[in-house]
Amino acid sequence: MQDKEKLNLNRLEANSKRKNIIYRWILYFILGIFVFYYLTPLYVMIVTSFKTMPEIRQGNLFSLPESIKFDAWKQAWDGAGFTGGDVVLKPYFWNSIKLVVPAVILSTLLGAINGYALTKWRFKGDSYIFLLFLFGTFIPYQAILLPMARTLGVLGMSNSISGLILVHVVYGVCFTTLFCRNYYVSISDEMVRAARIDGAGFFKIFFKIILPISIPILVVTVIWQFTQVWNDFLFGATFSFGEAAPIQVALNNLVLTSTAVKRYNVDMAAAIITGVPTLIVYILAGNYFIKGLTAGSVKG
Amino acid sequence: MFWLKKNLPKLVLVPSLGILSWFVYGFIFWTIYISFTKSKMLPRYEIWGIDQYIRLWNMPRWHVAVENLLIFTVLFIILCIAIGILLSILLDQKIRAEGFLRTIYLYPMALSFIVTGTAWKWVLNPTLGIEKFVNDMGFETFKFDWLVTPEMSIYTIVIAGVWQSSGFIMAIFLAGLRSVDDEIIKAAKIDGAGIFSIYSKIILPMMRPVFMSAIVILVHLSIKSYDLIIALTSGGPGISSDMPAVFMTAMAFHRSEVGLASASAIMMFLTVSAIVVPYLYSELKRENAR
Amino acid sequence: MKMKKLIVALIALALTPSVSFAAPKAEVLHWWTGGGEAKALKVLQDEFAAQNGVWLDMPVSGGGGDAAMQTLKARIVANDAPAAAQIKGPTIQEYDEEGVVAPYNIDAVAKKEGWDNLLSKQVASHMKCDDGKAYCAAPVNIHRIDWIWANKKVLDSNGIKMPSTWAEFNAAADKLQANGIIPLAHGSQPWQDATVFEAVALGVGGNDFYRKAFVDLDAATLGGSTMTKVFDQMRKLKGYTDAGSPGRDWNVATGMVMEGKAAFQIMGDWAKGEFAANNMAPGKDYICAPTPSNNGYLYNVDSFIFYKVKGKDKVEGQKLLASLMMGKNFQKVFNIYKGSIPARLDVSMDEFDMCAKKSNADLKTAGSKGGLLPSFAHGMALRLAQKGAIQDVVTEHFNSNMSSSDAAKKLAAAVKASL
């Protein structure tokens, strides 16, 4: 009897192992197809950035460059080889950093506290208050440019980094609150209730209990906010000064020349350079997508 | 002191709400007001009546834009969520190189669409990109000219839009999946549930709040779509791929029709609210009933 | 004693209001951020700095000025207008109507330097506000829109001469098509469609027709039978373009001509820059000729408007800027870099290339024969609302199967609705 059982078990194991391997291959195949979809434009961009203009004009979109030269990249960054007057990226990089860091920190913090207050300290009408936040995400930004300009003008902030930070925090808070609130709502209230019984206050619970388990959603929130603020062109172009403009304005100026000769290789290189900080944020933040961060700790 | 402690949660929300009441709701009312004026190049404040709305609905271009918004938003939401969930579940399977793959799916959002749009424009152009590539390989009858066909151009915008945003939807679902208690899954496995039914019957239903976030974000991105259209089709061929944000910007800033633009903004806002708010409301009611 | 005197003197100096010395300051909004245009603008920047001016650059490019318009309007609404902005055509007068241009700070400079004698009457009238009484903008160039650019080799090997009538153009195009060459390189974006349209309207309808339709906005002309003929020719031209033309950028289309894949392109004189960047010379590698018309000339004048600003240094900046913009040397060097011709009448054309010289000569001829007309596609003839309405109909017709008579009717209706 025991032998037959063992045989059956072995066969089952072997079968499931085979099944597993097939599943795995299918898995990687599907993932691979999507990789293709996502990478095609990037491939075109990278390949174009290494070609010379005549090569681009004559050649095939997907063909490899004749030689790997970084000329276009150098031109995009600080203008090596230019005759002057053209826009380059380097001076504006720092402007964006000065803008992004406070904006992301402020809006994320506010979002977390708002989400926490709305879910762990229920009061009458808190769902309606949440709806009020959500409405803010449906406003088309083009529609608020003029009244925003008026407001910033009155506040004396119409041409400054602080004005931009205000704008980004205002519209960011709607999203950060959305993310954090929807995350906290799924987290059991047990811990918070226990802590309140023990006498802990609002902020103590926030910093000691809530924040540590918020890592996944904070990561998502930071990814979103960083991207929105770093990639923003509309607000940056409208509410900031020529030299204090954020990098996306500079990128636009570099790429979208109206009646001048277009240099596609420099454009592609410039876009990739501009996207690097965001990519770094994604890579670093990705380390926090670790499973099991909340398992166990939620049960308390 | 006790009053302060008791009301602290509500007080904490006040700064954000205060900002919102001016910068969101104040501006919405401003826009509503302006939509009733004759504002041309700059805002004017004498009430004119509802003529802007009448003019708006008499413009064929506006009709195209609204239709496109609906087509685009529906496809955009369905595809982004479907792909996002699929990829997040696949990545949740303890893959080698998960970090690497995750970054590949996420990076499109990091790059300015002004430039990636140009790359897509080349790739989708029948004489330069995919159609030419496949034709050169010998398949002479292959056609992929959606980009230059008025009836199909909006679908190319869907392709590029999904490319740009689905990675982020994958990320928020992944975060959601990762926050599910392991014990629940272990218990289900012991009960003999297969992977497929674990996901569909247990985990995904727990993701309702994540669905809500995803839909809100996707609706927001769809409304905001400006760069996507300008870079890919310039609203063309002709006016076939026009969308409300493009229409609004063109009217307000390039045609000196600020009043008309405000009317279009309000129409869009109302349309979106009418569809999304009932959904949100019912979700919230559901949560409260727990 | 000496020490005390010194201290008193220093205090007196410190207390002297520093307003008496105001370095001219100018915040300039523009979108010339690359290539020849940026180089050209830098000339102005350098000249300004040489006169102790402080230039605050405000470049916002995108869509041929679209993004800049957003920024500009926001700044005006915030009561913080820049000193100068790259505005052209009737938009100048539109801003004047909103009351943000008076008190016309540069008019004094214009009167002193005698701009009325340095500019043609037509150009000068575009630069004036307050019903033509005061100068409020300064012109930096004149662009010609109605050019055909052709690949010489392709023409020669197919035995074709540059067409002087639209019938000749169609015949040449048919021949080229039969030989497997794309006759017309085109990028079907709304503004490009409008550019070709107005050149065709000028040629097919004639100078008076153009004026009646696109300057006077006469409803009968807009919806009439001649307009239908214009749309007919547009339909024919569509047949001469290739399948990939929708959405194509204008310079990619120029590239097709340069590579010999296509024979002709209808585009303004800035196309010269692409040929030059590819080391091609006019007359040898490529040919420039006006589109077929009867001494017609569609012009576009780039200019800078000077808004109402607060502060003596800003007003001084505006005056200096205006004066430099009309300077002889600037007009020459700027236009050599940019590919256009000077607005100022007395600048020598010796250093300009063959196409520019032709442009200048044609300008004078057209002027005397009543063919000098403002381009509406490039914002000189009409207010933006009307231009946009016309553009919508033109691009819709070009990219669909709309009949020409329907298009003409739609055109008249759209213009009426936009007024």
Short mmCIF file of N, CA and C in Angstrom, two decimals, chain A residues 53-54 57-59 83-87 92 142 145-154 158-159 233-234 236-243 245 249-264, chain C residues 27 30-39 42 45 55-65 67 70-71 73-75 77-80 143 191 249-252 255 258-259 261 270-271 273-274 277-278 338:
data_model
loop_
_atom_site.label_atom_id
_atom_site.label_comp_id
_atom_site.label_asym_id
_atom_site.label_seq_id
_atom_site.Cartn_x
_atom_site.Cartn_y
_atom_site.Cartn_z
N MET A 53 22.18 63.11 -38.54
CA MET A 53 20.97 63.54 -39.22
C MET A 53 20.81 62.95 -40.62
N PRO A 54 21.86 62.94 -41.45
CA PRO A 54 21.72 62.31 -42.77
C PRO A 54 21.29 60.86 -42.65
N ARG A 57 17.61 60.70 -41.90
CA ARG A 57 16.77 61.06 -43.03
C ARG A 57 16.65 59.92 -44.02
N GLN A 58 17.81 59.27 -44.29
CA GLN A 58 17.79 58.26 -45.34
C GLN A 58 17.35 56.92 -44.84
N GLY A 59 17.66 56.66 -43.58
CA GLY A 59 17.65 55.28 -43.14
C GLY A 59 16.31 54.75 -42.72
N THR A 83 26.40 76.56 -31.86
CA THR A 83 26.89 77.88 -32.17
C THR A 83 26.22 78.93 -31.31
N GLY A 84 25.52 78.49 -30.30
CA GLY A 84 25.01 79.48 -29.38
C GLY A 84 23.55 79.85 -29.61
N GLY A 85 22.88 80.16 -28.55
CA GLY A 85 21.49 80.56 -28.64
C GLY A 85 20.54 79.40 -28.42
N ASP A 86 21.02 78.19 -28.64
CA ASP A 86 20.11 77.05 -28.47
C ASP A 86 19.94 76.70 -27.01
N VAL A 87 18.82 76.02 -26.74
CA VAL A 87 18.52 75.64 -25.37
C VAL A 87 19.26 74.36 -25.02
N TYR A 92 18.72 73.76 -16.19
CA TYR A 92 17.36 73.65 -15.69
C TYR A 92 17.15 72.44 -14.81
N GLN A 142 -5.97 72.73 -17.92
CA GLN A 142 -5.99 73.88 -18.83
C GLN A 142 -7.04 74.90 -18.40
N LEU A 145 -5.77 77.49 -15.56
CA LEU A 145 -4.57 78.30 -15.74
C LEU A 145 -4.82 79.78 -15.45
N LEU A 146 -5.91 80.31 -16.02
CA LEU A 146 -6.13 81.75 -15.86
C LEU A 146 -6.46 82.15 -14.42
N PRO A 147 -7.44 81.47 -13.78
CA PRO A 147 -7.69 81.89 -12.39
C PRO A 147 -6.49 81.65 -11.49
N MET A 148 -5.72 80.59 -11.77
CA MET A 148 -4.53 80.33 -10.97
C MET A 148 -3.54 81.47 -11.15
N ALA A 149 -3.39 81.92 -12.40
CA ALA A 149 -2.45 83.01 -12.66
C ALA A 149 -2.87 84.25 -11.88
N ARG A 150 -4.16 84.51 -11.87
CA ARG A 150 -4.66 85.67 -11.16
C ARG A 150 -4.35 85.56 -9.68
N THR A 151 -4.64 84.37 -9.12
CA THR A 151 -4.41 84.14 -7.69
C THR A 151 -2.94 84.30 -7.33
N LEU A 152 -2.09 83.66 -8.10
CA LEU A 152 -0.66 83.74 -7.82
C LEU A 152 -0.18 85.17 -7.96
N GLY A 153 -0.75 85.88 -8.94
CA GLY A 153 -0.36 87.28 -9.12
C GLY A 153 -0.68 88.08 -7.88
N VAL A 154 -1.88 87.86 -7.36
CA VAL A 154 -2.28 88.59 -6.16
C VAL A 154 -1.41 88.22 -4.97
N SER A 158 3.68 84.93 -8.76
CA SER A 158 3.39 84.47 -10.12
C SER A 158 4.61 84.03 -10.91
N ASN A 159 5.80 84.23 -10.40
CA ASN A 159 6.96 83.86 -11.18
C ASN A 159 8.01 83.23 -10.30
N PHE A 233 4.67 70.16 -17.73
CA PHE A 233 5.12 71.24 -18.59
C PHE A 233 4.20 72.44 -18.44
N LEU A 234 2.90 72.16 -18.38
CA LEU A 234 1.89 73.21 -18.39
C LEU A 234 2.11 74.24 -17.29
N GLY A 236 4.72 74.57 -15.29
CA GLY A 236 6.08 75.10 -15.30
C GLY A 236 6.23 76.22 -16.30
N ALA A 237 5.64 76.05 -17.49
CA ALA A 237 5.80 77.07 -18.52
C ALA A 237 5.01 78.31 -18.17
N THR A 238 3.86 78.13 -17.52
CA THR A 238 3.00 79.28 -17.28
C THR A 238 3.40 80.06 -16.05
N PHE A 239 3.90 79.36 -15.03
CA PHE A 239 4.11 80.07 -13.77
C PHE A 239 5.56 80.26 -13.38
N SER A 240 6.48 80.10 -14.30
CA SER A 240 7.85 80.34 -13.88
C SER A 240 8.60 81.20 -14.87
N PHE A 241 9.68 81.72 -14.41
CA PHE A 241 10.54 82.64 -15.10
C PHE A 241 11.44 81.92 -16.08
N GLY A 242 11.91 82.61 -17.06
CA GLY A 242 12.81 82.03 -18.07
C GLY A 242 13.89 81.16 -17.53
N GLU A 243 14.78 81.73 -16.68
CA GLU A 243 15.92 80.94 -16.24
C GLU A 243 15.60 80.03 -15.08
N ALA A 245 13.02 78.20 -14.97
CA ALA A 245 12.05 77.23 -15.45
C ALA A 245 12.50 75.81 -15.15
N VAL A 249 10.25 72.38 -19.41
CA VAL A 249 10.10 73.55 -20.27
C VAL A 249 11.31 73.63 -21.20
N ALA A 250 12.48 73.39 -20.62
CA ALA A 250 13.70 73.42 -21.43
C ALA A 250 13.65 72.34 -22.49
N LEU A 251 13.20 71.14 -22.11
CA LEU A 251 13.12 70.05 -23.08
C LEU A 251 12.19 70.42 -24.22
N ASN A 252 11.05 70.97 -23.87
CA ASN A 252 10.12 71.41 -24.90
C ASN A 252 10.75 72.43 -25.83
N ASN A 253 11.45 73.39 -25.22
CA ASN A 253 12.06 74.42 -26.04
C ASN A 253 13.11 73.82 -26.96
N LEU A 254 13.79 72.80 -26.46
CA LEU A 254 14.82 72.18 -27.26
C LEU A 254 14.20 71.41 -28.43
N VAL A 255 13.13 70.69 -28.13
CA VAL A 255 12.56 69.79 -29.12
C VAL A 255 11.62 70.48 -30.10
N LEU A 256 10.78 71.35 -29.57
CA LEU A 256 9.72 71.89 -30.40
C LEU A 256 10.09 73.22 -31.02
N THR A 257 11.10 73.21 -31.83
CA THR A 257 11.42 74.44 -32.56
C THR A 257 10.41 74.55 -33.69
N SER A 258 9.96 75.75 -33.98
CA SER A 258 8.84 75.88 -34.91
C SER A 258 9.26 75.83 -36.36
N THR A 259 10.06 76.79 -36.79
CA THR A 259 10.43 76.80 -38.20
C THR A 259 11.92 76.61 -38.37
N ALA A 260 12.57 76.11 -37.35
CA ALA A 260 14.01 75.88 -37.47
C ALA A 260 14.26 74.41 -37.78
N VAL A 261 15.49 74.14 -38.18
CA VAL A 261 15.86 72.78 -38.53
C VAL A 261 15.73 71.87 -37.31
N LYS A 262 15.09 70.72 -37.46
CA LYS A 262 14.92 69.82 -36.32
C LYS A 262 16.10 68.86 -36.26
N ARG A 263 16.62 68.66 -35.04
CA ARG A 263 17.68 67.67 -34.90
C ARG A 263 17.13 66.51 -34.07
N TYR A 264 16.64 65.51 -34.74
CA TYR A 264 15.97 64.42 -34.03
C TYR A 264 16.89 63.69 -33.08
N GLU C 27 12.08 91.83 -20.27
CA GLU C 27 11.73 90.42 -20.24
C GLU C 27 11.08 90.10 -21.58
N HIS C 30 9.37 84.56 -26.16
CA HIS C 30 9.48 84.16 -27.56
C HIS C 30 9.55 82.64 -27.66
N TRP C 31 9.56 82.13 -28.89
CA TRP C 31 9.74 80.68 -29.04
C TRP C 31 10.78 80.35 -30.08
N TRP C 32 11.72 81.21 -30.27
CA TRP C 32 12.83 80.92 -31.18
C TRP C 32 13.95 80.25 -30.40
N THR C 33 13.81 78.94 -30.24
CA THR C 33 14.72 78.28 -29.31
C THR C 33 15.72 77.36 -29.98
N GLY C 34 15.74 77.32 -31.28
CA GLY C 34 16.69 76.41 -31.89
C GLY C 34 17.17 76.88 -33.24
N GLY C 35 18.31 76.35 -33.64
CA GLY C 35 18.80 76.55 -34.99
C GLY C 35 19.00 78.01 -35.37
N GLY C 36 18.70 78.32 -36.61
CA GLY C 36 18.92 79.66 -37.15
C GLY C 36 18.13 80.72 -36.40
N GLU C 37 16.96 80.33 -35.92
CA GLU C 37 16.14 81.32 -35.22
C GLU C 37 16.80 81.76 -33.93
N ALA C 38 17.29 80.77 -33.17
CA ALA C 38 17.92 81.10 -31.90
C ALA C 38 19.16 81.94 -32.14
N LYS C 39 19.90 81.55 -33.18
CA LYS C 39 21.10 82.31 -33.51
C LYS C 39 20.74 83.75 -33.83
N LYS C 42 19.83 85.74 -30.82
CA LYS C 42 20.98 86.02 -29.97
C LYS C 42 21.67 87.30 -30.40
N GLN C 45 20.02 89.88 -28.55
CA GLN C 45 20.42 89.80 -27.15
C GLN C 45 21.78 90.45 -26.93
N TRP C 55 18.79 91.53 -20.36
CA TRP C 55 17.81 90.75 -21.12
C TRP C 55 17.36 89.57 -20.28
N LEU C 56 16.06 89.49 -19.97
CA LEU C 56 15.53 88.35 -19.23
C LEU C 56 14.79 87.46 -20.23
N ASP C 57 15.40 86.32 -20.53
CA ASP C 57 14.88 85.48 -21.60
C ASP C 57 13.71 84.63 -21.12
N MET C 58 12.67 84.61 -21.90
CA MET C 58 11.50 83.81 -21.53
C MET C 58 11.11 82.93 -22.71
N PRO C 59 11.85 81.88 -22.99
CA PRO C 59 11.51 81.05 -24.15
C PRO C 59 10.46 80.00 -23.78
N VAL C 60 9.40 79.91 -24.55
CA VAL C 60 8.40 78.88 -24.34
C VAL C 60 7.98 78.35 -25.70
N SER C 61 8.57 77.22 -26.11
CA SER C 61 8.23 76.81 -27.47
C SER C 61 7.21 75.68 -27.47
N GLY C 62 6.72 75.38 -28.64
CA GLY C 62 5.68 74.37 -28.73
C GLY C 62 4.58 74.85 -29.64
N GLY C 63 4.36 74.10 -30.72
CA GLY C 63 3.24 74.40 -31.59
C GLY C 63 3.31 75.73 -32.28
N GLY C 64 4.50 76.20 -32.57
CA GLY C 64 4.60 77.47 -33.29
C GLY C 64 4.05 78.62 -32.48
N GLY C 65 4.26 78.59 -31.18
CA GLY C 65 3.81 79.69 -30.36
C GLY C 65 2.61 79.36 -29.49
N ALA C 67 2.15 77.21 -26.97
CA ALA C 67 2.41 77.17 -25.53
C ALA C 67 2.74 78.56 -25.01
N GLN C 70 -0.24 80.56 -24.06
CA GLN C 70 -0.81 80.24 -22.75
C GLN C 70 -0.09 81.01 -21.65
N THR C 71 1.25 80.92 -21.71
CA THR C 71 2.04 81.61 -20.71
C THR C 71 1.75 83.10 -20.74
N LYS C 73 -0.90 84.80 -21.81
CA LYS C 73 -2.21 85.19 -21.29
C LYS C 73 -2.23 85.10 -19.76
N ALA C 74 -1.60 84.02 -19.24
CA ALA C 74 -1.59 83.87 -17.79
C ALA C 74 -0.88 85.06 -17.15
N ARG C 75 0.25 85.46 -17.75
CA ARG C 75 1.00 86.58 -17.19
C ARG C 75 0.17 87.87 -17.24
N VAL C 77 -3.10 88.15 -17.25
CA VAL C 77 -4.16 88.05 -16.25
C VAL C 77 -3.62 88.28 -14.85
N ALA C 78 -2.35 87.89 -14.64
CA ALA C 78 -1.74 88.09 -13.33
C ALA C 78 -1.18 89.49 -13.18
N ASN C 79 -1.51 90.37 -14.15
CA ASN C 79 -1.02 91.75 -14.11
C ASN C 79 0.50 91.83 -14.13
N ASP C 80 1.11 90.93 -14.85
CA ASP C 80 2.57 90.87 -14.84
C ASP C 80 3.07 90.64 -16.26
N HIS C 143 8.46 87.18 -43.91
CA HIS C 143 8.54 85.82 -44.45
C HIS C 143 7.63 85.74 -45.65
N TRP C 191 -2.03 73.27 -39.79
CA TRP C 191 -1.43 74.50 -40.29
C TRP C 191 -0.78 74.30 -41.65
N ASP C 249 5.68 65.82 -39.85
CA ASP C 249 6.25 67.14 -39.60
C ASP C 249 6.75 67.75 -40.91
N TRP C 250 6.69 69.10 -40.98
CA TRP C 250 7.03 69.76 -42.25
C TRP C 250 8.44 69.45 -42.70
N ASN C 251 9.37 69.33 -41.74
CA ASN C 251 10.75 69.14 -42.17
C ASN C 251 11.04 67.71 -42.62
N VAL C 252 10.21 66.77 -42.16
CA VAL C 252 10.35 65.42 -42.71
C VAL C 252 9.91 65.44 -44.18
N GLY C 255 12.59 66.74 -46.13
CA GLY C 255 13.58 65.68 -46.28
C GLY C 255 13.28 64.79 -47.49
N MET C 258 14.53 66.52 -50.42
CA MET C 258 15.99 66.51 -50.45
C MET C 258 16.51 65.15 -50.91
N GLU C 259 15.83 64.08 -50.47
CA GLU C 259 16.29 62.74 -50.83
C GLU C 259 15.90 62.35 -52.24
N LYS C 261 12.88 61.58 -53.07
CA LYS C 261 11.72 60.68 -53.08
C LYS C 261 10.50 61.44 -53.59
N TRP C 270 11.19 79.37 -44.67
CA TRP C 270 12.05 78.75 -43.67
C TRP C 270 12.51 77.36 -44.11
N ALA C 271 11.90 76.81 -45.15
CA ALA C 271 12.34 75.50 -45.64
C ALA C 271 13.78 75.59 -46.13
N GLY C 273 16.27 76.66 -44.67
CA GLY C 273 17.19 76.26 -43.62
C GLY C 273 17.51 74.77 -43.67
N GLU C 274 16.48 73.96 -43.97
CA GLU C 274 16.70 72.51 -44.03
C GLU C 274 17.65 72.16 -45.16
N ALA C 277 21.11 73.16 -44.17
CA ALA C 277 21.70 72.26 -43.18
C ALA C 277 22.14 70.96 -43.81
N ASN C 278 21.59 70.64 -44.98
CA ASN C 278 21.96 69.42 -45.68
C ASN C 278 22.96 69.72 -46.79
N LYS C 338 17.90 83.82 -40.21
CA LYS C 338 16.57 83.24 -40.09
C LYS C 338 16.01 82.75 -41.42
#
